[in-house]
Coordinates of C-alpha atoms and ligand atoms in Angstrom, one line a residue:
M1 CA -115.2 -37.4 1.7
K2 CA -114.0 -39.6 4.5
E3 CA -111.2 -37.2 5.6
L4 CA -113.5 -34.2 5.6
K5 CA -115.7 -35.7 8.3
H6 CA -113.2 -34.2 10.7
L7 CA -114.8 -30.8 9.9
N8 CA -118.3 -31.9 10.9
K9 CA -117.8 -30.8 14.5
Y10 CA -117.1 -27.3 13.2
F11 CA -120.2 -27.3 11.0
K12 CA -122.2 -28.3 14.1
K13 CA -120.6 -25.5 16.1
Y14 CA -121.6 -22.9 13.5
W15 CA -124.8 -24.5 12.2
F16 CA -127.0 -21.5 12.9
K17 CA -124.8 -19.1 11.0
L18 CA -124.5 -21.6 8.1
L19 CA -128.2 -22.1 8.0
M20 CA -128.7 -18.4 7.9
G21 CA -126.1 -18.2 5.1
I22 CA -127.9 -20.9 3.1
I23 CA -131.3 -19.1 3.5
I24 CA -129.8 -15.8 2.5
T25 CA -128.1 -17.4 -0.5
I26 CA -131.4 -18.8 -1.7
I27 CA -133.2 -15.4 -1.3
A28 CA -130.4 -13.6 -3.2
R29 CA -130.7 -16.0 -6.1
V30 CA -134.5 -15.8 -6.2
F31 CA -134.3 -12.0 -6.4
S32 CA -131.8 -12.2 -9.2
L33 CA -134.3 -14.3 -11.2
I34 CA -136.8 -11.4 -11.4
M35 CA -134.7 -9.4 -13.8
P36 CA -134.8 -11.7 -16.9
S37 CA -138.6 -12.2 -16.9
Y38 CA -139.2 -8.5 -16.5
V39 CA -136.8 -7.8 -19.4
S40 CA -138.9 -10.2 -21.4
K41 CA -142.1 -8.4 -20.2
S42 CA -140.7 -5.0 -21.1
I43 CA -140.0 -6.3 -24.7
Q44 CA -143.5 -7.7 -24.8
A45 CA -144.8 -4.2 -23.9
I46 CA -142.9 -2.7 -26.8
E47 CA -144.2 -5.5 -29.1
G48 CA -147.7 -4.7 -27.8
F49 CA -147.3 -1.0 -28.8
M50 CA -145.9 -2.0 -32.2
G51 CA -148.8 -4.5 -32.7
N52 CA -151.3 -1.7 -31.6
T53 CA -152.7 -3.7 -28.7
L54 CA -151.3 -1.0 -26.3
N55 CA -151.3 2.7 -26.8
K56 CA -148.2 4.9 -26.3
L57 CA -149.1 5.9 -22.7
E58 CA -149.9 2.4 -21.6
A59 CA -146.7 1.0 -23.0
R60 CA -144.7 3.8 -21.4
E61 CA -146.3 3.2 -18.0
L62 CA -145.7 -0.5 -18.2
L63 CA -142.1 0.0 -19.2
F64 CA -141.6 2.4 -16.3
E65 CA -143.2 0.0 -13.8
Y66 CA -141.1 -2.9 -15.1
I67 CA -137.9 -1.0 -14.9
L68 CA -138.6 0.0 -11.3
I69 CA -139.2 -3.7 -10.4
I70 CA -135.9 -4.6 -12.1
I71 CA -134.0 -2.0 -10.2
G72 CA -135.6 -3.0 -6.9
A73 CA -134.9 -6.7 -7.5
A74 CA -131.3 -6.0 -8.5
L75 CA -130.8 -3.9 -5.3
L76 CA -132.3 -6.6 -3.1
S77 CA -130.3 -9.3 -4.8
G78 CA -127.2 -7.3 -4.4
L79 CA -127.9 -6.7 -0.7
F80 CA -128.5 -10.4 -0.1
T81 CA -125.4 -11.4 -2.1
F82 CA -123.4 -9.1 0.2
L83 CA -125.0 -10.7 3.3
M84 CA -124.4 -14.2 1.9
R85 CA -120.7 -13.5 1.6
Q86 CA -120.7 -11.9 5.1
T87 CA -122.2 -15.0 6.7
I88 CA -120.7 -17.9 4.8
I89 CA -117.2 -16.6 4.2
N90 CA -117.1 -15.5 7.8
V91 CA -118.0 -18.9 9.0
S92 CA -115.1 -20.3 6.9
R93 CA -112.8 -17.9 8.6
Y94 CA -114.0 -18.9 12.0
I95 CA -113.5 -22.6 11.1
E96 CA -110.0 -21.8 9.7
Y97 CA -109.2 -20.1 13.0
D98 CA -110.5 -23.0 15.1
L99 CA -108.7 -25.5 12.9
K100 CA -105.4 -23.6 13.1
N101 CA -105.7 -23.6 16.9
E102 CA -106.5 -27.2 17.0
V103 CA -103.5 -28.2 14.9
F104 CA -101.2 -25.9 16.8
D105 CA -102.3 -27.1 20.2
H106 CA -101.8 -30.6 19.0
Y107 CA -98.3 -29.8 17.7
Q108 CA -97.4 -28.6 21.1
L109 CA -98.4 -31.9 22.7
L110 CA -96.3 -34.0 20.4
N111 CA -93.0 -35.4 21.4
L112 CA -89.6 -34.2 20.4
S113 CA -89.2 -37.3 18.3
F114 CA -92.1 -36.1 16.2
Y115 CA -90.2 -33.0 15.4
K116 CA -87.2 -35.0 14.4
K117 CA -89.3 -37.2 12.0
N118 CA -91.0 -34.3 10.2
R119 CA -89.5 -31.3 8.6
I120 CA -90.3 -27.8 10.0
G121 CA -91.4 -26.8 6.5
D122 CA -94.0 -29.6 6.5
L123 CA -95.4 -28.6 9.8
M124 CA -95.7 -25.0 8.6
N125 CA -97.3 -26.0 5.3
R126 CA -100.0 -28.0 7.1
I127 CA -101.0 -25.1 9.3
S128 CA -101.0 -22.6 6.5
E129 CA -101.4 -23.9 3.0
D130 CA -103.3 -27.1 3.8
I131 CA -105.7 -25.3 6.2
N132 CA -106.2 -22.7 3.5
Q133 CA -107.3 -25.4 1.0
V134 CA -109.7 -26.7 3.6
R135 CA -111.1 -23.2 4.1
M136 CA -111.8 -23.0 0.4
Y137 CA -114.0 -26.0 0.9
V138 CA -115.9 -24.8 4.0
G139 CA -116.4 -21.2 2.6
P140 CA -116.4 -20.6 -1.1
A141 CA -117.2 -24.2 -2.0
I142 CA -120.3 -24.3 0.2
M143 CA -121.4 -20.8 -0.9
Y144 CA -121.0 -21.4 -4.6
G145 CA -122.4 -24.9 -4.2
I146 CA -125.7 -23.7 -2.7
N147 CA -125.7 -20.8 -5.1
T148 CA -125.4 -23.1 -8.1
L149 CA -127.9 -25.6 -6.8
T150 CA -130.5 -22.9 -6.2
M151 CA -129.8 -21.5 -9.6
F152 CA -130.3 -24.9 -11.3
V153 CA -133.4 -25.7 -9.3
C154 CA -135.1 -22.3 -10.1
V155 CA -133.8 -21.5 -13.6
I156 CA -133.9 -24.8 -15.5
P157 CA -137.6 -25.6 -14.7
L158 CA -138.5 -22.0 -15.5
M159 CA -136.8 -22.3 -18.9
F160 CA -138.6 -25.5 -19.7
I161 CA -141.9 -24.1 -18.7
K162 CA -141.4 -21.0 -20.9
A163 CA -140.0 -22.7 -24.0
P164 CA -139.1 -26.4 -23.7
I165 CA -137.4 -26.9 -27.1
L166 CA -135.4 -23.7 -26.8
A167 CA -134.4 -24.7 -23.2
A168 CA -133.1 -28.1 -24.3
Y169 CA -130.9 -26.5 -27.1
T170 CA -129.6 -23.8 -24.8
L171 CA -128.6 -26.2 -22.1
I172 CA -126.7 -28.7 -24.3
P173 CA -123.3 -26.9 -24.2
L174 CA -123.4 -26.4 -20.4
P175 CA -122.5 -29.9 -19.1
I176 CA -119.6 -29.9 -21.6
L177 CA -118.4 -26.7 -20.1
S178 CA -118.7 -28.2 -16.6
V179 CA -116.6 -31.2 -17.6
L180 CA -114.0 -29.1 -19.4
I181 CA -113.6 -26.8 -16.4
Y182 CA -113.2 -29.7 -14.1
Q183 CA -110.4 -31.1 -16.3
I184 CA -108.7 -27.8 -16.6
S185 CA -109.0 -27.2 -12.8
K186 CA -107.3 -30.5 -12.3
I187 CA -104.4 -29.6 -14.5
I188 CA -104.2 -26.1 -13.0
H189 CA -104.0 -27.7 -9.5
K190 CA -101.3 -30.1 -10.6
R191 CA -99.2 -27.4 -12.0
S192 CA -99.8 -24.9 -9.2
T193 CA -98.8 -27.6 -6.7
K194 CA -95.5 -27.8 -8.6
V195 CA -95.2 -24.0 -8.4
Q196 CA -95.8 -24.3 -4.7
E197 CA -93.2 -27.0 -4.2
F198 CA -90.8 -24.9 -6.1
L199 CA -91.5 -21.9 -4.0
S200 CA -90.8 -23.8 -0.9
T201 CA -87.5 -25.2 -2.3
L202 CA -86.5 -21.7 -3.3
S203 CA -87.4 -20.2 0.1
T204 CA -85.5 -23.0 2.0
F205 CA -82.5 -22.4 -0.2
T206 CA -82.5 -18.6 0.1
Q207 CA -83.2 -18.8 3.8
E208 CA -80.3 -21.1 4.3
S209 CA -77.9 -19.0 2.2
F210 CA -78.9 -15.8 4.1
S211 CA -78.4 -17.5 7.5
G212 CA -75.1 -18.9 6.3
V213 CA -74.0 -15.7 4.5
A214 CA -70.9 -15.4 6.7
V215 CA -69.7 -18.9 5.7
I216 CA -70.5 -18.3 2.1
K217 CA -68.5 -15.0 2.0
A218 CA -65.6 -16.5 4.0
Y219 CA -65.3 -19.4 1.5
G220 CA -65.9 -17.2 -1.5
L221 CA -68.8 -19.3 -2.5
E222 CA -70.9 -16.4 -4.1
P223 CA -70.5 -17.6 -7.7
K224 CA -71.5 -21.1 -6.8
I225 CA -74.6 -20.0 -4.9
H226 CA -75.4 -17.6 -7.7
A227 CA -75.3 -20.4 -10.2
E228 CA -77.5 -22.5 -8.0
V229 CA -80.1 -19.8 -7.6
G230 CA -80.0 -19.2 -11.3
A231 CA -80.8 -22.8 -12.0
L232 CA -83.6 -22.7 -9.4
A233 CA -85.0 -19.5 -11.0
Q234 CA -85.0 -21.1 -14.4
E235 CA -86.9 -24.0 -13.0
G236 CA -89.3 -21.6 -11.3
K237 CA -89.9 -19.8 -14.6
D238 CA -90.7 -23.0 -16.4
T239 CA -93.2 -24.2 -13.9
S240 CA -94.9 -20.8 -13.7
M241 CA -95.1 -20.7 -17.5
D242 CA -96.7 -24.1 -17.5
L243 CA -99.3 -22.9 -15.1
A244 CA -99.9 -19.7 -17.0
K245 CA -100.6 -21.7 -20.2
V246 CA -103.4 -23.7 -18.7
N247 CA -104.7 -20.7 -16.8
A248 CA -105.0 -18.9 -20.1
W249 CA -107.4 -21.5 -21.4
F250 CA -109.9 -21.0 -18.6
F251 CA -111.7 -17.8 -19.6
P252 CA -111.6 -18.2 -23.4
L253 CA -113.2 -21.6 -23.0
M254 CA -115.9 -20.2 -20.9
I255 CA -116.6 -17.4 -23.3
L256 CA -116.6 -19.8 -26.2
L257 CA -119.2 -22.0 -24.6
I258 CA -121.4 -19.1 -23.6
G259 CA -121.1 -17.9 -27.2
I260 CA -122.3 -21.3 -28.5
S261 CA -125.2 -21.2 -26.1
N262 CA -126.1 -17.7 -27.2
I263 CA -126.0 -18.7 -30.8
F264 CA -128.3 -21.6 -30.1
V265 CA -130.7 -19.2 -28.3
I266 CA -130.7 -16.7 -31.2
Y267 CA -130.8 -19.2 -34.0
V268 CA -133.3 -21.8 -32.5
G269 CA -135.3 -19.0 -30.8
G270 CA -135.4 -17.0 -34.0
Q271 CA -136.7 -20.0 -36.0
Q272 CA -139.3 -20.7 -33.4
Y273 CA -140.5 -17.1 -33.3
I274 CA -140.8 -17.0 -37.0
N275 CA -142.8 -20.2 -37.0
G276 CA -144.9 -18.8 -34.2
E277 CA -143.9 -21.5 -31.8
I278 CA -143.0 -19.0 -29.1
E279 CA -145.3 -16.1 -28.4
S280 CA -142.9 -13.3 -27.9
F281 CA -139.5 -12.0 -29.0
G282 CA -138.9 -11.2 -25.3
I283 CA -138.4 -14.8 -24.6
I284 CA -135.2 -14.8 -26.6
A285 CA -133.8 -11.9 -24.6
E286 CA -134.9 -13.6 -21.4
F287 CA -133.1 -16.8 -22.4
I288 CA -129.9 -15.0 -23.3
L289 CA -129.9 -13.6 -19.8
Y290 CA -130.5 -17.0 -18.3
V291 CA -127.6 -18.5 -20.3
N292 CA -125.3 -15.8 -18.9
M293 CA -126.6 -16.3 -15.4
L294 CA -126.1 -20.1 -15.7
T295 CA -122.6 -20.2 -17.2
W296 CA -120.8 -19.2 -14.0
P297 CA -122.6 -21.7 -11.8
V298 CA -122.0 -24.4 -14.4
A299 CA -118.3 -23.6 -14.5
I300 CA -118.3 -23.6 -10.8
V301 CA -119.5 -27.2 -10.7
G302 CA -116.2 -28.3 -12.3
W303 CA -114.2 -25.9 -10.1
L304 CA -116.0 -27.1 -7.0
T305 CA -115.2 -30.8 -7.7
S306 CA -111.5 -30.0 -7.8
I307 CA -111.7 -27.7 -4.7
I308 CA -113.3 -30.6 -2.8
Q309 CA -110.7 -33.0 -3.9
R310 CA -107.9 -30.7 -2.9
A311 CA -109.6 -30.0 0.5
E312 CA -109.8 -33.7 1.0
A313 CA -106.1 -34.2 0.2
S314 CA -105.2 -31.4 2.5
Q315 CA -107.4 -32.6 5.3
K316 CA -105.9 -36.0 5.0
R317 CA -102.5 -34.5 5.6
I318 CA -103.8 -32.5 8.6
N319 CA -105.5 -35.6 10.0
E320 CA -102.2 -37.6 9.7
F321 CA -100.7 -35.2 12.2
L322 CA -103.8 -34.9 14.4
L323 CA -104.0 -38.7 14.7
E324 CA -100.4 -38.8 15.8
E325 CA -100.6 -39.6 19.6
P326 CA -98.1 -38.0 21.9
T327 CA -96.4 -40.9 23.8
I328 CA -95.4 -38.5 26.6
K329 CA -98.7 -37.4 28.0
N330 CA -99.9 -36.1 31.3
E331 CA -101.6 -39.0 33.0
V332 CA -102.2 -37.4 36.4
E333 CA -104.8 -34.8 36.8
E334 CA -104.1 -33.2 40.2
A335 CA -100.9 -31.3 40.7
T336 CA -98.0 -33.2 42.3
P337 CA -95.5 -30.9 44.1
V338 CA -91.9 -31.9 43.5
S339 CA -89.2 -31.8 46.2
G340 CA -86.4 -33.0 44.0
A341 CA -85.2 -36.5 44.8
I342 CA -84.1 -38.2 41.5
T343 CA -83.3 -41.9 41.1
F344 CA -82.4 -43.7 37.9
K345 CA -82.9 -47.5 38.2
N346 CA -81.2 -49.5 35.4
V347 CA -82.2 -46.9 32.8
S348 CA -81.4 -47.6 29.2
F349 CA -82.4 -45.3 26.4
T350 CA -82.3 -45.8 22.6
Y351 CA -83.1 -42.9 20.2
E352 CA -85.9 -44.2 18.0
D353 CA -84.8 -42.6 14.7
T354 CA -81.0 -43.3 14.9
Q355 CA -81.2 -46.5 17.0
I356 CA -78.3 -45.1 18.9
T357 CA -78.3 -46.4 22.5
A358 CA -77.4 -43.3 24.3
L359 CA -77.7 -44.7 27.8
N360 CA -77.0 -48.2 28.9
N361 CA -78.2 -49.5 32.2
I362 CA -77.6 -46.4 34.3
S363 CA -78.4 -46.3 38.0
F364 CA -77.8 -43.4 40.5
T365 CA -79.6 -41.5 43.2
I366 CA -79.6 -37.8 43.9
N367 CA -81.1 -36.6 47.2
P368 CA -83.1 -33.4 47.3
G369 CA -80.8 -30.3 47.5
E370 CA -77.7 -32.2 46.2
T371 CA -75.5 -31.0 43.4
V372 CA -74.3 -33.7 41.1
A373 CA -71.9 -33.2 38.2
F374 CA -72.0 -35.4 35.1
L375 CA -68.7 -35.5 33.3
G376 CA -67.8 -37.2 30.1
K377 CA -66.8 -36.7 26.5
T378 CA -69.3 -35.6 23.9
G379 CA -71.7 -38.3 22.9
S380 CA -71.4 -40.0 26.2
G381 CA -75.1 -39.5 27.0
K382 CA -75.0 -36.5 29.4
S383 CA -77.6 -34.4 27.7
T384 CA -79.8 -37.5 27.3
I385 CA -79.9 -38.0 31.1
L386 CA -81.2 -34.4 31.6
D387 CA -83.8 -34.9 28.8
L388 CA -85.0 -38.0 30.7
V389 CA -85.3 -36.1 33.9
A390 CA -87.5 -33.4 32.3
R391 CA -89.4 -36.2 30.6
L392 CA -88.8 -34.9 27.1
Y393 CA -88.3 -38.6 26.4
D394 CA -89.4 -41.7 28.4
A395 CA -86.7 -44.4 29.2
T396 CA -86.7 -47.3 26.9
S397 CA -86.2 -49.6 29.8
G398 CA -85.6 -49.2 33.5
E399 CA -87.2 -46.7 35.8
I400 CA -86.8 -43.0 36.6
L401 CA -88.1 -41.9 40.0
V402 CA -88.7 -38.4 41.2
D403 CA -89.5 -38.1 44.9
G404 CA -89.7 -41.9 44.9
K405 CA -92.5 -42.1 42.3
P406 CA -92.0 -43.1 38.6
V407 CA -92.0 -39.9 36.6
Q408 CA -95.0 -41.1 34.6
Q409 CA -97.0 -40.9 37.9
L410 CA -96.3 -37.2 38.3
N411 CA -98.4 -34.4 36.8
L412 CA -96.3 -33.5 33.8
N413 CA -96.9 -29.8 34.2
S414 CA -95.9 -29.9 37.9
L415 CA -92.7 -31.8 37.0
R416 CA -91.7 -29.4 34.2
S417 CA -92.6 -26.3 36.2
S418 CA -90.3 -27.5 39.0
I419 CA -87.4 -27.7 36.6
G420 CA -85.2 -24.9 35.5
A421 CA -83.3 -26.2 32.5
V422 CA -80.5 -24.5 30.6
P423 CA -80.1 -26.6 27.4
Q424 CA -76.9 -27.1 25.7
D425 CA -77.8 -25.0 22.7
A426 CA -79.2 -21.9 24.5
F427 CA -82.2 -20.8 22.5
L428 CA -83.2 -17.2 22.6
F429 CA -86.3 -15.7 21.0
S430 CA -86.1 -12.8 18.6
D431 CA -87.3 -10.5 21.4
T432 CA -85.8 -8.1 24.0
I433 CA -83.3 -9.5 26.5
E434 CA -85.7 -8.6 29.3
N435 CA -88.5 -10.7 27.7
N436 CA -86.1 -13.6 27.0
I437 CA -85.2 -13.7 30.7
R438 CA -88.8 -13.2 31.8
F439 CA -89.6 -16.4 30.0
G440 CA -88.6 -18.1 33.2
N441 CA -91.3 -16.4 35.2
E442 CA -93.9 -14.1 33.6
E443 CA -94.7 -12.2 36.8
A444 CA -91.1 -11.3 37.7
T445 CA -90.3 -7.6 38.3
F446 CA -87.5 -5.8 36.5
E447 CA -85.5 -5.8 39.7
E448 CA -85.7 -9.6 39.9
I449 CA -84.6 -9.8 36.3
R450 CA -81.6 -7.6 36.8
D451 CA -80.8 -9.6 39.9
V452 CA -80.6 -12.9 38.1
A453 CA -78.7 -11.3 35.2
K454 CA -76.1 -10.2 37.8
K455 CA -75.9 -13.7 39.2
A456 CA -75.4 -15.1 35.7
V457 CA -72.7 -12.5 35.3
V458 CA -74.3 -11.1 32.1
H459 CA -75.6 -7.8 33.6
G460 CA -72.4 -6.1 32.7
N461 CA -72.7 -7.1 29.1
I462 CA -76.3 -6.0 28.9
E463 CA -75.5 -2.6 30.4
G464 CA -73.0 -2.2 27.7
F465 CA -75.7 -2.3 24.9
A466 CA -77.2 1.0 24.0
K467 CA -80.7 -0.2 24.8
K468 CA -79.7 -2.3 27.7
Y469 CA -82.4 -4.7 28.7
D470 CA -84.6 -3.5 25.8
T471 CA -82.0 -4.7 23.3
I472 CA -83.7 -6.9 20.7
L473 CA -82.0 -10.2 20.0
G474 CA -81.8 -12.3 16.9
E475 CA -82.6 -11.5 13.3
R476 CA -83.8 -8.0 13.8
G477 CA -81.3 -7.1 16.5
I478 CA -78.1 -8.0 18.2
T479 CA -76.4 -11.4 17.9
L480 CA -75.0 -12.4 21.2
S481 CA -71.8 -14.3 21.5
G482 CA -72.1 -18.0 22.5
G483 CA -71.1 -17.2 26.1
Q484 CA -73.5 -14.3 26.4
K485 CA -76.3 -16.5 25.1
Q486 CA -75.5 -19.2 27.7
R487 CA -75.5 -16.6 30.5
V488 CA -78.9 -15.1 29.4
S489 CA -80.2 -18.6 29.3
I490 CA -78.8 -19.3 32.9
A491 CA -80.5 -16.0 34.1
R492 CA -83.8 -17.3 32.6
A493 CA -83.5 -20.5 34.6
L494 CA -82.5 -18.7 37.8
L495 CA -85.5 -16.4 37.5
K496 CA -87.8 -19.5 37.6
D497 CA -86.4 -20.4 41.0
P498 CA -87.3 -24.1 40.5
R499 CA -86.7 -27.2 42.7
I500 CA -84.4 -28.8 40.2
Y501 CA -81.8 -27.2 38.1
L502 CA -80.5 -28.8 34.9
F503 CA -77.4 -27.1 33.5
D504 CA -76.3 -28.7 30.3
D505 CA -72.8 -27.7 29.5
C506 CA -73.9 -24.1 29.9
L507 CA -70.5 -22.7 30.7
S508 CA -68.7 -24.2 27.8
A509 CA -68.4 -20.9 25.9
V510 CA -67.6 -18.8 29.0
D511 CA -64.0 -18.0 30.0
T512 CA -62.6 -19.6 33.1
E513 CA -62.7 -16.5 35.3
T514 CA -66.3 -15.8 34.6
E515 CA -67.1 -19.5 35.0
E516 CA -65.6 -19.3 38.4
E517 CA -67.7 -16.3 39.3
I518 CA -70.9 -17.9 38.0
L519 CA -70.2 -21.2 39.7
N520 CA -69.9 -19.3 43.0
N521 CA -73.2 -17.6 42.5
L522 CA -74.8 -20.9 41.5
K523 CA -73.5 -22.5 44.6
Q524 CA -75.5 -20.0 46.6
V525 CA -78.7 -20.1 44.6
S526 CA -78.7 -23.9 44.4
E527 CA -78.0 -24.3 48.1
N528 CA -81.0 -26.5 48.8
K529 CA -82.0 -27.2 45.2
T530 CA -81.3 -30.4 43.4
T531 CA -78.8 -29.5 40.7
L532 CA -77.5 -31.5 37.8
I533 CA -74.5 -29.9 36.1
V534 CA -73.3 -31.4 32.9
S535 CA -69.9 -30.6 31.5
H536 CA -67.0 -31.9 29.6
R537 CA -64.8 -29.7 31.8
V538 CA -63.9 -30.8 35.2
S539 CA -63.7 -27.3 36.5
S540 CA -67.5 -27.0 36.4
A541 CA -67.7 -29.8 38.9
K542 CA -65.9 -28.0 41.7
N543 CA -69.0 -27.4 43.8
A544 CA -70.6 -30.8 43.3
D545 CA -71.4 -33.1 46.2
K546 CA -70.9 -36.0 43.8
I547 CA -69.4 -36.6 40.4
I548 CA -70.6 -39.1 37.9
V549 CA -68.3 -39.9 35.0
L550 CA -69.9 -41.3 31.9
E551 CA -68.5 -43.0 28.8
N552 CA -70.5 -44.5 26.0
G553 CA -73.7 -44.2 27.9
A554 CA -72.4 -46.1 31.0
I555 CA -71.2 -44.8 34.4
I556 CA -67.5 -45.6 34.6
Q557 CA -66.8 -43.7 37.9
E558 CA -68.9 -42.2 40.6
G559 CA -68.0 -40.5 43.9
T560 CA -67.1 -37.4 45.8
H561 CA -64.1 -35.3 44.9
A562 CA -62.0 -37.1 47.5
E563 CA -63.0 -40.5 46.1
L564 CA -62.3 -39.5 42.5
N565 CA -58.8 -38.4 43.5
N566 CA -58.0 -42.1 44.0
I567 CA -59.2 -43.3 40.6
D568 CA -57.0 -44.4 37.8
G569 CA -57.1 -43.7 34.2
Y570 CA -58.0 -41.0 31.8
Y571 CA -60.5 -39.1 34.0
K572 CA -58.2 -39.0 36.9
E573 CA -55.6 -37.4 34.8
L574 CA -58.0 -35.0 33.2
Y575 CA -59.4 -34.2 36.6
M576 CA -56.0 -33.7 38.3
N577 CA -54.7 -31.7 35.4
Q578 CA -57.6 -29.3 35.2
L579 CA -57.6 -28.9 39.0
S580 CA -53.9 -28.1 39.1
E581 CA -54.4 -25.7 36.1
K582 CA -56.6 -23.7 38.4
E583 CA -54.3 -23.6 41.3
Ligands
LIG601 P1 -73.6 -35.7 25.3 O1 -74.5 -34.7 25.8 O2 -72.8 -36.4 26.4 O3 -72.6 -35.1 24.3 P2 -75.9 -36.9 24.1 O4 -76.7 -37.3 25.3 O5 -76.3 -35.6 23.5 O6 -74.4 -36.8 24.6 O7 -75.9 -38.0 23.0 C1 -75.6 -39.4 23.3 C2 -75.8 -40.1 21.9 O8 -77.1 -40.1 21.5 C3 -74.9 -39.6 20.8 O9 -74.3 -40.7 20.2 C4 -75.8 -38.8 20.0 O10 -75.4 -38.9 18.6 C5 -77.1 -39.5 20.2 N1 -78.2 -38.5 20.1 C6 -78.4 -37.4 20.9 N2 -79.5 -36.8 20.6 C7 -80.1 -37.5 19.7 C8 -81.4 -37.3 19.0 N3 -82.2 -36.3 19.3 N4 -81.7 -38.2 18.1 C9 -80.9 -39.3 17.8 N5 -79.7 -39.5 18.4 C10 -79.3 -38.6 19.3
LIG602 MG1 -74.7 -32.8 25.4

């Protein structure tokens, strides 16, 4: 139960509703107990008439009265059972809601490296399947638990008071039932976990083959994929059949044990009645009703045990993530406005998971309003520099200063909101183009959106779509070309109008003419903004005040256009060639 302690704060939050739920549950059970004893009394009334202690009229009146009581009690018990579900199950939904928010909020705080360590499927499972298991504990488990407890506390003593020997015989099969149900529940859980795992394998597989359908068709891989799906489906069938087999045992077993209890009641009760050890035949009817009332709660005990174990395992998995501390945290409460000076002092960075040293002792300074281009081959560490500026990672050694202060001493939100980043792999949401651009600034007017789209030279393309800015992107809509995506992503950054621009190779899929046009527009908008342009193409650097050339995570050249004209080696050649290409 250690892991489930995490939920106590929620129990505290909803203590009043839970308490009401518990009281209502007890009331509902107490009303349901009225019925068996009045059935017994009704039979005694008939016995009284047969034994001539009551006349016809008296017996009829008594029967009528008892039946009214039974109906009244049943109605009240029904009403309270309804209220019981309404309160306790609702509380479990509230807790589920709170817990999902808690987990999701925590996910958002965690570093990028956390997302590299854990599979997306895992993150999704914890927030859906695992939380669902936990909800079963806070809702149904508590409800049935109290229900069962009340039932035992009321019914069992009542049975022993009315007919002790008969009670003992009747109750013998019930603990056996409980243990059996527990065992079956465990097997059911094991097998249903397998089915779950299989379903997630299947959905990953199908999702991947649907996303990659173009490649599959182009390579004629349909028969191979078909065979693989066939094998998976076979496996799925086998696991589901395994589950169905144990599931099928559940009810027959319950019915068998109820049957045994009923036989005990009738046989032992009958004997006792014949021997005059119990006063009325009604007791036997009453006991049969008790047995039927008790079976479900008894079965529930076994089921509950397995629910609690499952909830515990799920909560353990959730806690693992909740205990994960983000290493990149906001350590400054008050907002810290950023004007845009960036200094790297002997910065080195090693990716934790791959142990690749992406940056090796890098130092440079960018003054506010300057434009600096980072050139270098792929893998030279350009993107890593931009990630460090946005504090998506913290440097392994060395210091990164923004406005002369170590980045850790800036308010994280102030820092990030003063940055307009266009990442290398432009990510667009499955939403309208307008909303994808608006992401940069929620309050922007449509005119402003159109304006930045023009500056990013994508307005023309958007106007070409039937629904223009309302065109839906992604799965349910249009797939943009790589270059169009990059330009929408640039428009998004421009709309934010930040102090610092980070452009990560964002013109790589754009033709040279359009590139030229965008660069000219960017020159205007980034006039007094600090701008870092990353590219593997020298042409992107044409407006830069300074160029930094990287190789294998180290700066190999640095200077203005004029200075770089005098350098030797590969980059000079590259630089000259590409410049002359343009002319
Ligand atoms: P560039 O942007 O110049 O192509 P990057 O900064 O993306 O280079 O990468 C530098 C090095 O770091 C590469 O060797 C790359 O494989 C590695 N790397 C980049 N991103 C990650 C990551 N998220 N996890 C592990 N290694 C990475
Ligand atoms: Mg890169």
